[in-house]
Amino acid sequence: MISIWFFIGISLAVNGALICGAGIYQVINPPVNPNVVLFNLHANVWWGAVLLVIGLFYCAKFAPRRQA
Amino acid sequence: MMPALAMYVATQLVHLSAVDVVIIAFYFGLVLAIGFYLRGRANTGEDFFMAGREMTAWVAGLSFLSANLGALELMGWAGSAYQYGILATHWYWIGAIPAMLFLALVMMPFYYISKTHSVPGYLKLRFGEPSRALSAVSFAFMTVLMSGVNMFAMAKVMQIVLGWDINFSIWVSSLTVAIYVTLGGLRSAIFNEVLQFFLIWAGALLIPILGLYEAGGWTNLKLQIAARSSEQYVHLWSGLGSFTSNPMGIHWTGIVFGLGSVISMGYWTTDFLVVQRILAAKDIRSAEMAPIIGAGFKMLVPIIVILPGLLGLAVLPMKLVPESIAAATGAHSYNDVLPLMLARYCGPGLLGLGITALIAGFMSGMAGNVSAFTTVWTYDIYRPLINSKGTDHHYVNMGRWTTVIGVLISVGTAYLVMQFASIMDYVQALFSFFIAPLFGTVILGMLWKRATGAGGFWGLLCGTLSSIGMWAWVKLDPTALRYVALSPHAKALAQDMYQALWSFIVCVIVTVVVSMATKPVPASELTGLVYGETKIPSIGDVPLYQKPLFWASVVVVVFFVLNIIFW
């Protein structure tokens, strides 16, 4: 049976990749009027990267083949 | 904005980008995929209703906590933190931690040994059919109504925050929940609750991190709140010496005896919605560890709920107002503080994750309600009262159909609330009527051998009726608040505390008096149900760091340290 932690890994990895990607796009193409406070910290880049790393770790550790 | 969603959008608090919509859509796809994957693993009654009783301590513990971590909880308590300050933290610390540890160390062994499917099921074993019927019918009825009320409230939030049409929110969320719970049963609900736990932290933790950065740290935040509101907004206990010296209008006795000793005990130890998750644990040690793990994380939840509310007091440029004023003036209400903070810090992607966390919280809360309703209906109402001769396969099919019907009743309730808004207040109040007396009945049943079936039934009934009576008294004559809540200045939350305390006392007194006047239950019938007549099974020869008592002690120490730090 596939572990619940594997599903969580998929969720975090996909969300992390999307968020990080959106953040990098904004770094390359900065909006004229960023409508968030502390835009200069580019939170979506590093927070997305953190989620991606945690997600990939969970995916690797709890991948179905390793459970067998 | 994707064209498919654009048609549902009117005016809104935040605007989603394409990547936000993809993240939300991915969540819906994932939960449905989990439901379809688990379809083949819900063929027996134990699988469908009890998740096969094979959950680890971590899965059961996080699910136990998540069942209480719904979207309305998050937004409501963040709003309460804005309104009442750090006092709202009491509902996460003294209003939860002692009760969770009590469940783990004192009550869980009895639930587990009796192999009951539900809390009403335990009442049947201990006090007989009348107590079970009273408890099961009230729980099933109220749970499904509460689910509908929450559904409407969440759809309303989605309308305000995202501009989504209410019908769209209600039907998409309820159909998704119906599909994955019908397919996978309790296991599917638990999987999605654990997923929701991670999504909530991933989606909400950035708010306090960036908020504290903007405010200049905790010390500066306290100074800013004191300057804008009152110094009492950042103290947990020091203002509770009198009813008038704190923003909530409550005395410390209400917090300690009403919230900490009755309401929280009632909710965390007898509300089947949360207890069901622990009953699915794979062994007695996991069943004891699960609430302790839940308690450890519960202490951290104020970081993503209370802190954003406090930060809102300091950094938001506008002043938030009560719901009634907001409706009349168009200003933002207290309950908008979390979405406002989300919009303040979260750009594309992060905003989608934050909204997904809210949707996940709502949907898993609804799945929890529906799965608990399904179990109580099938095992505590349908099987004993309507058809006691069905096969296991028959009861599983009944469970699947009940899931669909439960969702449809919830949808119906949501539309009823849409037409008659005052129903929401009545249903929420009704739900609270049963919690405190039920705790009185269950705890006396577990700890007092002399309690009899008649005592349990009449105690539960009188406690519930007394709670309804006090609520109606204050509703008809608001000056009665000075008697029920001991102060005319008491706010709604303070009234709830004292109402629960009195109804619990009524339940205990009636149970004791009736029990003493009726014939004792033979000791042989109490084995496995009552302290003193039950041999508590050993958790095995495990190292110290795997013992529930050790981790409960750690949680207790942290609990006291936190309360002293924020005194």
XYZ file of C-alpha atoms in Angstrom:
635
model
C 0.000 0.000 0.000
C 1.304 3.463 -0.884
C 2.211 5.417 2.243
C 0.321 8.587 3.118
C 3.726 10.291 3.410
C 4.350 9.656 -0.274
C 1.169 11.530 -1.207
C 2.275 14.376 1.046
C 5.659 14.371 -0.650
C 3.985 14.693 -4.062
C 1.816 17.536 -2.820
C 4.704 19.504 -1.309
C 7.015 18.889 -4.266
C 4.508 19.951 -6.933
C 3.329 22.985 -4.961
C 6.923 23.914 -4.127
C 7.984 23.691 -7.789
C 5.029 25.822 -8.928
C 5.579 28.462 -6.243
C 9.335 28.609 -6.742
C 8.853 28.801 -10.508
C 6.361 31.656 -10.154
C 8.802 33.450 -7.855
C 11.728 33.052 -10.251
C 9.562 34.364 -13.082
C 8.863 37.469 -10.969
C 12.562 37.912 -10.240
C 13.313 37.832 -13.973
C 10.260 39.925 -14.885
C 9.605 42.115 -11.849
C 6.062 43.561 -11.775
C 5.755 47.341 -12.016
C 3.520 47.450 -8.958
C 4.115 44.425 -6.740
C 0.976 44.209 -4.645
C 2.593 42.451 -1.701
C 4.569 43.874 1.206
C 8.240 42.769 1.449
C 8.284 41.835 -2.230
C 12.059 42.407 -2.177
C 12.473 39.279 -0.015
C 11.091 37.107 -2.844
C 9.447 34.787 -0.343
C 7.897 32.619 -3.027
C 11.338 31.712 -4.387
C 12.857 30.427 -1.144
C 9.652 29.162 0.442
C 8.814 27.261 -2.735
C 12.351 25.835 -2.764
C 11.989 24.693 0.869
C 8.693 22.944 0.077
C 10.204 21.363 -3.023
C 13.178 19.942 -1.103
C 10.978 18.577 1.720
C 8.558 17.134 -0.819
C 11.302 15.411 -2.816
C 12.743 13.995 0.389
C 9.364 12.497 1.347
C 8.835 11.172 -2.177
C 12.226 9.465 -2.175
C 11.955 8.077 1.349
C 8.404 6.759 1.036
C 8.332 5.815 -2.636
C 6.198 2.665 -3.132
C 9.098 0.536 -4.367
C 10.988 1.166 -1.131
C 8.038 0.011 0.941
C 7.990 -3.421 -0.668
C -7.720 34.317 -14.095
C -8.761 31.181 -15.919
C -11.841 31.715 -18.102
C -13.663 28.780 -16.512
C -13.537 30.488 -13.145
C -13.949 34.036 -14.331
C -17.702 33.590 -14.697
C -18.026 32.977 -10.970
C -16.095 36.026 -9.912
C -17.688 39.259 -8.786
C -15.842 41.448 -6.286
C -13.172 39.945 -4.066
C -10.579 40.468 -1.363
C -7.733 38.803 -3.251
C -7.035 38.073 -6.919
C -5.718 34.714 -8.023
C -3.170 34.302 -10.786
C -3.029 31.330 -13.151
C -0.466 29.517 -10.997
C -2.733 29.920 -7.939
C -5.612 28.311 -9.816
C -3.335 25.444 -10.921
C -2.353 24.813 -7.280
C -5.996 24.723 -6.186
C -6.932 22.419 -9.073
C -3.994 20.135 -8.245
C -5.299 19.767 -4.678
C -8.726 18.658 -5.909
C -7.103 16.212 -8.314
C -4.892 14.752 -5.583
C -7.670 14.156 -3.038
C -9.804 12.456 -5.678
C -6.825 10.324 -6.717
C -6.334 9.278 -3.072
C -10.020 8.368 -2.846
C -9.864 6.217 -5.988
C -6.626 4.585 -4.857
C -8.156 3.620 -1.492
C -11.374 2.339 -3.083
C -10.220 -1.274 -2.968
C -9.224 -1.042 0.677
C -12.634 -0.286 2.155
C -14.506 -3.553 1.652
C -15.203 -4.629 5.246
C -16.870 -2.781 8.095
C -13.574 -2.493 9.986
C -11.919 -1.056 6.860
C -14.661 1.383 5.918
C -15.660 2.655 9.371
C -12.448 2.187 11.383
C -9.741 2.455 8.681
C -8.815 -1.155 9.453
C -7.594 -0.070 12.924
C -4.076 0.095 11.474
C -3.114 3.764 11.704
C 0.268 4.604 13.205
C 0.500 7.022 16.138
C 1.685 9.820 13.836
C -1.082 9.410 11.279
C -3.789 9.055 13.953
C -2.326 11.974 15.965
C -2.094 14.404 13.048
C -5.536 13.377 11.833
C -6.925 13.842 15.379
C -5.523 17.377 15.402
C -6.527 18.175 11.827
C -10.146 17.225 12.449
C -10.227 20.359 14.603
C -8.078 22.529 12.319
C -10.703 23.577 9.820
C -10.699 26.741 7.767
C -13.363 28.423 9.878
C -11.337 27.586 12.994
C -8.266 29.224 11.495
C -10.050 32.347 10.302
C -12.316 32.601 13.336
C -9.537 32.340 15.908
C -7.256 34.667 13.959
C -10.189 37.114 14.087
C -10.595 36.452 17.820
C -6.896 37.178 18.338
C -7.395 40.523 16.594
C -10.462 41.186 18.758
C -9.317 39.827 22.138
C -5.526 39.668 21.774
C -3.412 36.761 22.972
C -6.242 35.612 25.275
C -7.515 33.592 22.308
C -4.471 31.341 22.816
C -6.209 29.833 25.853
C -8.384 27.835 23.450
C -5.230 26.193 22.068
C -3.325 25.675 25.319
C -5.326 25.248 28.521
C -8.400 24.698 26.365
C -6.852 21.661 24.678
C -3.580 20.321 26.070
C -4.758 18.990 29.480
C -7.787 17.381 27.819
C -5.691 15.715 25.111
C -3.290 14.300 27.679
C -6.201 13.152 29.845
C -7.676 11.366 26.838
C -4.344 9.709 26.095
C -3.431 8.514 29.559
C -6.760 7.998 31.347
C -9.604 7.473 28.881
C -8.007 5.928 25.806
C -7.345 2.535 27.425
C -11.086 2.117 28.115
C -12.134 3.172 24.627
C -9.519 0.884 23.160
C -10.050 -2.197 25.333
C -13.820 -2.083 24.849
C -13.200 -2.210 21.067
C -16.112 0.144 20.618
C -16.747 1.677 17.207
C -17.874 4.987 18.684
C -18.464 7.040 21.820
C -22.208 6.222 21.809
C -21.087 2.598 21.445
C -19.165 2.915 24.727
C -22.273 4.348 26.400
C -24.217 1.284 25.254
C -21.679 -1.029 26.864
C -21.528 0.986 30.077
C -25.041 2.400 30.553
C -27.285 0.528 28.126
C -29.328 1.258 25.027
C -31.224 4.423 26.163
C -27.999 6.366 26.794
C -26.570 5.250 23.459
C -29.760 6.179 21.611
C -29.899 9.646 23.194
C -26.239 10.308 22.504
C -26.205 8.785 18.990
C -29.310 10.536 17.715
C -28.231 13.926 19.058
C -24.692 13.488 17.717
C -25.751 12.269 14.263
C -28.358 14.981 13.884
C -26.128 17.809 15.061
C -23.017 16.641 13.201
C -24.667 16.654 9.838
C -26.331 20.010 10.522
C -23.023 21.483 11.663
C -21.450 20.221 8.481
C -24.059 22.147 6.491
C -23.588 25.290 8.548
C -19.830 25.124 8.032
C -20.383 24.494 4.327
C -22.432 27.641 3.980
C -19.990 29.665 6.104
C -17.065 28.509 3.995
C -18.887 29.208 0.728
C -19.595 32.682 2.063
C -15.910 33.137 2.875
C -14.962 32.040 -0.636
C -17.429 34.567 -2.004
C -15.940 37.382 0.075
C -12.294 36.416 -0.390
C -12.277 35.153 -3.968
C -15.593 36.308 -5.372
C -16.684 32.728 -6.066
C -20.365 32.004 -6.466
C -21.801 30.322 -3.345
C -23.488 27.511 -5.314
C -20.215 26.744 -7.088
C -18.297 26.458 -3.775
C -20.979 24.326 -2.104
C -21.389 21.816 -4.912
C -17.736 21.432 -5.936
C -16.536 20.900 -2.363
C -19.401 18.640 -1.278
C -19.256 16.435 -4.369
C -15.503 16.015 -3.961
C -15.911 15.033 -0.302
C -18.783 12.675 -1.137
C -16.684 10.915 -3.772
C -13.557 10.366 -1.718
C -15.289 9.353 1.520
C -17.738 7.048 -0.260
C -14.839 5.348 -2.016
C -12.287 5.099 0.778
C -14.287 5.474 3.998
C -12.528 6.642 7.163
C -9.080 5.806 5.759
C -9.641 8.251 2.918
C -10.838 10.931 5.351
C -7.774 10.394 7.573
C -5.334 10.519 4.630
C -6.798 13.817 3.510
C -6.703 15.224 7.035
C -2.991 14.500 7.296
C -2.481 16.068 3.858
C -4.456 19.092 5.034
C -2.210 19.394 8.105
C 0.857 19.814 5.911
C -0.896 22.163 3.494
C -2.046 24.419 6.329
C 1.465 24.746 7.718
C 2.986 25.186 4.269
C 0.374 27.775 3.352
C 0.164 29.728 6.585
C 3.613 29.683 8.215
C 4.989 32.433 6.005
C 2.522 34.965 7.449
C 4.027 35.012 10.971
C 7.579 34.784 9.591
C 7.178 37.788 7.284
C 4.879 39.555 9.752
C 7.431 39.414 12.552
C 10.090 40.595 10.107
C 7.938 43.583 9.155
C 6.986 44.354 12.776
C 10.605 44.227 13.900
C 10.379 41.159 16.124
C 8.178 40.077 19.038
C 9.249 42.836 21.429
C 8.481 45.564 18.905
C 5.199 43.872 18.036
C 4.116 44.001 21.699
C 5.004 47.698 21.887
C 3.007 48.458 18.737
C -0.033 46.533 19.981
C 0.143 48.263 23.367
C 0.277 51.644 21.607
C -2.642 50.869 19.273
C -4.885 48.858 21.606
C -3.962 47.875 25.155
C -1.107 46.193 26.952
C -3.555 43.487 28.054
C -3.733 42.255 24.457
C -0.390 40.499 24.895
C -0.903 38.903 28.331
C -2.412 35.465 28.842
C -3.194 35.504 32.562
C -2.293 38.810 34.192
C -5.573 40.494 33.188
C -7.863 37.674 34.269
C -8.135 38.737 37.913
C -11.413 40.536 37.216
C -14.089 40.515 34.530
C -13.350 44.100 33.485
C -9.557 44.082 33.206
C -9.275 42.087 29.991
C -10.675 42.417 26.450
C -12.800 39.249 26.717
C -14.704 40.131 29.884
C -13.866 36.809 31.494
C -12.502 35.776 34.896
C -9.736 33.192 35.307
C -12.227 30.790 36.900
C -14.158 30.670 33.629
C -10.978 29.839 31.713
C -9.702 27.228 34.167
C -12.933 25.542 35.258
C -15.239 26.252 32.301
C -12.837 25.998 29.373
C -9.944 23.945 30.750
C -11.932 21.505 32.882
C -15.269 21.024 31.137
C -15.574 22.347 27.589
C -12.191 21.148 26.385
C -12.505 17.845 28.219
C -15.928 17.350 26.678
C -14.788 18.212 23.185
C -11.445 16.412 23.040
C -12.452 13.279 24.938
C -16.059 12.598 23.923
C -16.735 14.310 20.594
C -16.710 11.304 18.314
C -15.536 13.404 15.376
C -12.056 13.629 16.927
C -12.054 10.445 19.032
C -12.823 8.317 15.950
C -9.347 9.083 14.594
C -7.709 7.634 17.692
C -9.911 4.545 17.669
C -8.363 3.769 14.271
C -4.890 3.408 15.845
C -3.146 0.078 15.313
C -2.355 -0.751 18.981
C -2.773 0.579 22.510
C 0.575 2.410 22.516
C -0.265 4.179 19.246
C -3.719 5.034 20.602
C -2.109 6.658 23.666
C 0.678 8.355 21.724
C -1.651 9.830 19.075
C -3.323 12.457 21.320
C 0.080 13.296 22.826
C 1.524 13.935 19.356
C -1.603 15.969 18.610
C -1.065 17.960 21.836
C 2.555 18.699 20.925
C 1.521 20.196 17.593
C -1.555 21.868 19.068
C 0.741 24.013 21.196
C 2.354 25.275 17.990
C -0.876 26.128 16.155
C -1.093 29.668 17.698
C 1.958 30.509 15.568
C -0.181 30.282 12.415
C -3.506 31.368 13.926
C -3.074 33.743 16.888
C 0.136 35.439 15.756
C -1.341 36.572 12.397
C -4.257 38.109 14.323
C -1.872 39.958 16.639
C 0.259 41.037 13.687
C -2.893 42.363 12.027
C -3.362 44.664 15.035
C 0.089 46.102 14.473
C 0.678 46.224 10.737
C -2.668 46.488 8.943
C -3.386 50.063 7.920
C -7.151 49.756 8.429
C -9.115 49.108 11.626
C -11.142 45.892 11.524
C -14.648 45.906 13.009
C -17.289 43.414 14.225
C -19.253 41.463 11.617
C -22.434 43.504 12.148
C -20.670 46.847 11.578
C -18.742 45.434 8.620
C -21.996 44.370 6.965
C -23.465 47.854 7.417
C -20.411 49.924 6.489
C -18.542 47.754 4.012
C -15.436 47.775 6.214
C -13.399 44.624 6.838
C -14.472 42.461 9.783
C -12.266 40.768 12.396
C -12.711 37.470 10.560
C -11.051 38.942 7.458
C -7.712 39.328 9.238
C -6.199 36.042 7.999
C -7.111 36.529 4.310
C -5.939 40.148 4.575
C -2.584 39.048 5.979
C -2.385 36.360 3.299
C -2.970 38.948 0.595
C -0.468 41.311 2.265
C 2.512 38.953 2.070
C 1.729 36.219 -0.430
C 2.363 36.704 -4.122
C 1.537 34.333 -7.003
C 1.742 30.708 -5.968
C 1.883 31.405 -2.255
C -1.586 32.897 -2.392
C -2.868 29.781 -4.158
C -1.289 27.589 -1.497
C -2.836 29.672 1.302
C -6.281 29.476 -0.293
C -5.773 25.739 -0.894
C -4.987 25.351 2.805
C -8.297 27.026 3.674
C -10.227 24.884 1.186
C -8.452 21.735 2.428
C -9.269 22.640 6.007
C -12.910 23.059 5.160
C -13.191 19.901 3.065
C -11.412 17.647 5.535
C -13.569 19.070 8.333
C -16.627 18.184 6.299
C -15.230 14.714 5.543
C -14.642 14.253 9.274
C -18.221 15.209 10.074
C -19.615 12.956 7.380
C -17.471 9.922 8.281
C -18.363 10.269 11.982
C -22.052 10.660 11.081
C -21.881 7.588 8.854
C -20.350 5.428 11.591
C -22.779 6.540 14.299
C -25.776 6.166 12.006
C -24.793 2.691 10.830
C -23.494 1.190 14.088
C -25.481 3.061 16.746
C -28.812 3.797 15.109
C -29.428 1.621 12.036
C -27.980 -1.672 13.309
C -29.433 -1.723 16.868
C -32.745 0.010 16.153
C -33.672 -0.799 12.524
C -31.889 -3.859 11.123
C -29.751 -5.938 13.475
C -29.447 -8.961 11.160
C -27.556 -7.493 8.207
C -24.239 -8.832 6.931
C -20.994 -6.905 7.177
C -21.260 -6.218 3.438
C -24.759 -4.811 3.968
C -23.519 -2.392 6.646
C -20.633 -1.239 4.429
C -23.119 -0.488 1.645
C -25.293 1.314 4.183
C -22.197 3.344 5.157
C -21.536 4.337 1.546
C -25.136 5.387 0.982
C -25.196 7.217 4.314
C -22.118 9.159 3.250
C -23.915 10.403 0.139
C -27.111 11.134 2.068
C -25.145 12.886 4.845
C -23.497 15.146 2.262
C -26.875 15.895 0.669
C -28.415 16.766 4.064
C -25.432 19.049 4.682
C -26.011 20.733 1.327
C -29.696 21.105 2.181
C -28.791 22.644 5.538
C -26.412 25.033 3.807
C -29.235 26.265 1.556
C -31.568 26.515 4.545
C -29.014 28.696 6.332
C -28.732 30.798 3.178
C -32.443 31.568 3.456
C -32.623 31.922 7.252
C -29.273 33.165 8.581
C -30.319 32.926 12.232
C -30.388 29.115 11.901
C -26.593 29.201 11.987
C -26.540 30.632 15.518
C -29.116 28.120 16.714
C -27.309 25.097 15.270
C -23.944 26.163 16.698
C -25.540 26.727 20.093
C -27.367 23.388 19.941
C -24.151 21.522 19.258
C -22.550 22.960 22.384
C -25.489 21.769 24.513
C -24.431 18.126 24.305
C -20.679 18.322 24.810
C -20.303 19.162 28.512
C -22.992 16.792 29.855
C -21.693 13.983 27.640
C -18.266 14.389 29.190
C -19.847 14.135 32.664
C -21.610 10.904 31.722
C -18.588 9.279 30.058
C -16.081 10.217 32.746
C -18.330 8.993 35.568
C -18.910 5.823 33.587
C -15.181 5.218 33.257
C -14.048 6.189 36.745
C -16.971 5.420 39.086
C -18.103 1.813 39.427
C -21.300 2.756 41.269
C -22.730 4.716 38.294
C -25.760 2.842 36.946
C -27.532 2.776 33.593
C -30.410 4.896 34.860
C -27.964 7.355 36.459
C -26.046 7.735 33.214
C -29.153 8.280 31.115
C -30.890 10.769 33.416
C -27.644 12.645 34.094
C -27.039 13.066 30.360
C -30.618 14.119 29.699
C -30.855 16.593 32.615
C -27.416 18.079 31.875
C -28.391 18.649 28.252
C -31.775 20.128 29.168
C -30.152 22.447 31.734
C -27.765 23.723 29.063
C -30.657 24.369 26.676
C -32.585 26.044 29.508
C -29.745 28.451 30.367
C -29.252 29.366 26.717
C -32.984 30.033 26.248
C -33.098 32.038 29.496
C -30.346 34.408 28.332
C -31.880 34.584 24.854
C -35.259 35.647 26.255
C -33.870 37.822 29.045
C -30.313 39.125 28.383
C -30.035 40.357 31.979
C -29.904 36.700 33.045
C -26.266 36.783 31.889
C -25.331 38.107 35.347
C -26.506 34.768 36.824
C -25.406 32.328 34.112
C -21.973 33.877 33.451
C -21.588 35.592 36.842
C -21.196 39.005 35.224
C -23.358 41.306 33.081
C -20.163 42.213 31.184
C -19.525 38.654 30.019
C -19.127 38.209 26.262
C -20.532 35.273 24.275
C -17.436 33.123 24.795
C -17.560 33.691 28.558
C -21.240 32.683 28.603
C -20.365 29.416 26.841
C -17.741 28.647 29.491
C -20.089 29.002 32.436
C -23.041 27.363 30.677
C -20.871 24.309 30.074
C -19.650 24.301 33.665
C -23.182 24.398 35.154
C -24.578 21.767 32.776
C -21.655 19.470 33.612
C -22.340 19.929 37.338
C -26.054 19.208 36.820
C -25.166 16.050 34.884
C -22.788 14.833 37.605
C -25.220 15.561 40.465
C -28.165 13.858 38.736
C -26.025 10.864 37.755
C -24.762 10.444 41.318
C -28.190 10.863 42.949
C -30.002 8.511 40.531
C -27.187 5.951 40.687
C -27.267 5.875 44.475
C -31.027 5.325 44.343
C -30.820 2.442 41.861
C -29.396 -1.054 41.971
C -25.598 -1.265 41.421
C -24.312 -2.916 38.273
C -22.615 -6.277 39.017
C -18.812 -6.007 38.865
C -18.653 -8.767 36.262
C -20.504 -6.526 33.794
C -18.016 -3.693 34.245
C -14.863 -5.507 33.184
C -13.057 -3.570 30.474
C -15.277 -0.529 30.977
C -14.506 0.972 34.397
C -11.381 1.883 36.328
C -10.833 -0.631 39.126
C -12.540 -3.463 37.251
C -10.227 -3.375 34.264
C -6.702 -4.609 33.808
C -5.018 -1.929 31.716
C -2.937 -3.737 29.067
C 0.788 -3.091 29.041
C 2.260 -1.119 26.160
C 5.125 -3.591 26.158
C 8.772 -3.354 27.129
C 9.743 -0.254 25.165
C 12.533 2.267 25.756
C 11.782 5.469 27.658
C 11.551 7.608 24.527
C 8.713 5.435 23.229
C 6.611 5.605 26.381
C 3.461 7.781 26.222
C 3.987 8.926 29.826
C 7.438 10.294 28.998
C 6.186 12.363 26.060
C 3.134 13.506 28.021
C 5.544 14.804 30.695
C 7.522 16.687 28.044
C 4.320 18.278 26.741
C 3.293 19.273 30.289
C 6.631 20.983 30.934
C 6.488 22.906 27.634
C 2.853 23.827 28.370
C 3.765 25.402 31.726
C 6.826 27.165 30.326
C 4.777 28.733 27.505
C 2.074 29.944 29.906
C 4.700 31.503 32.178
C 6.529 33.189 29.277
C 3.328 34.817 28.007
C 1.790 35.347 31.465
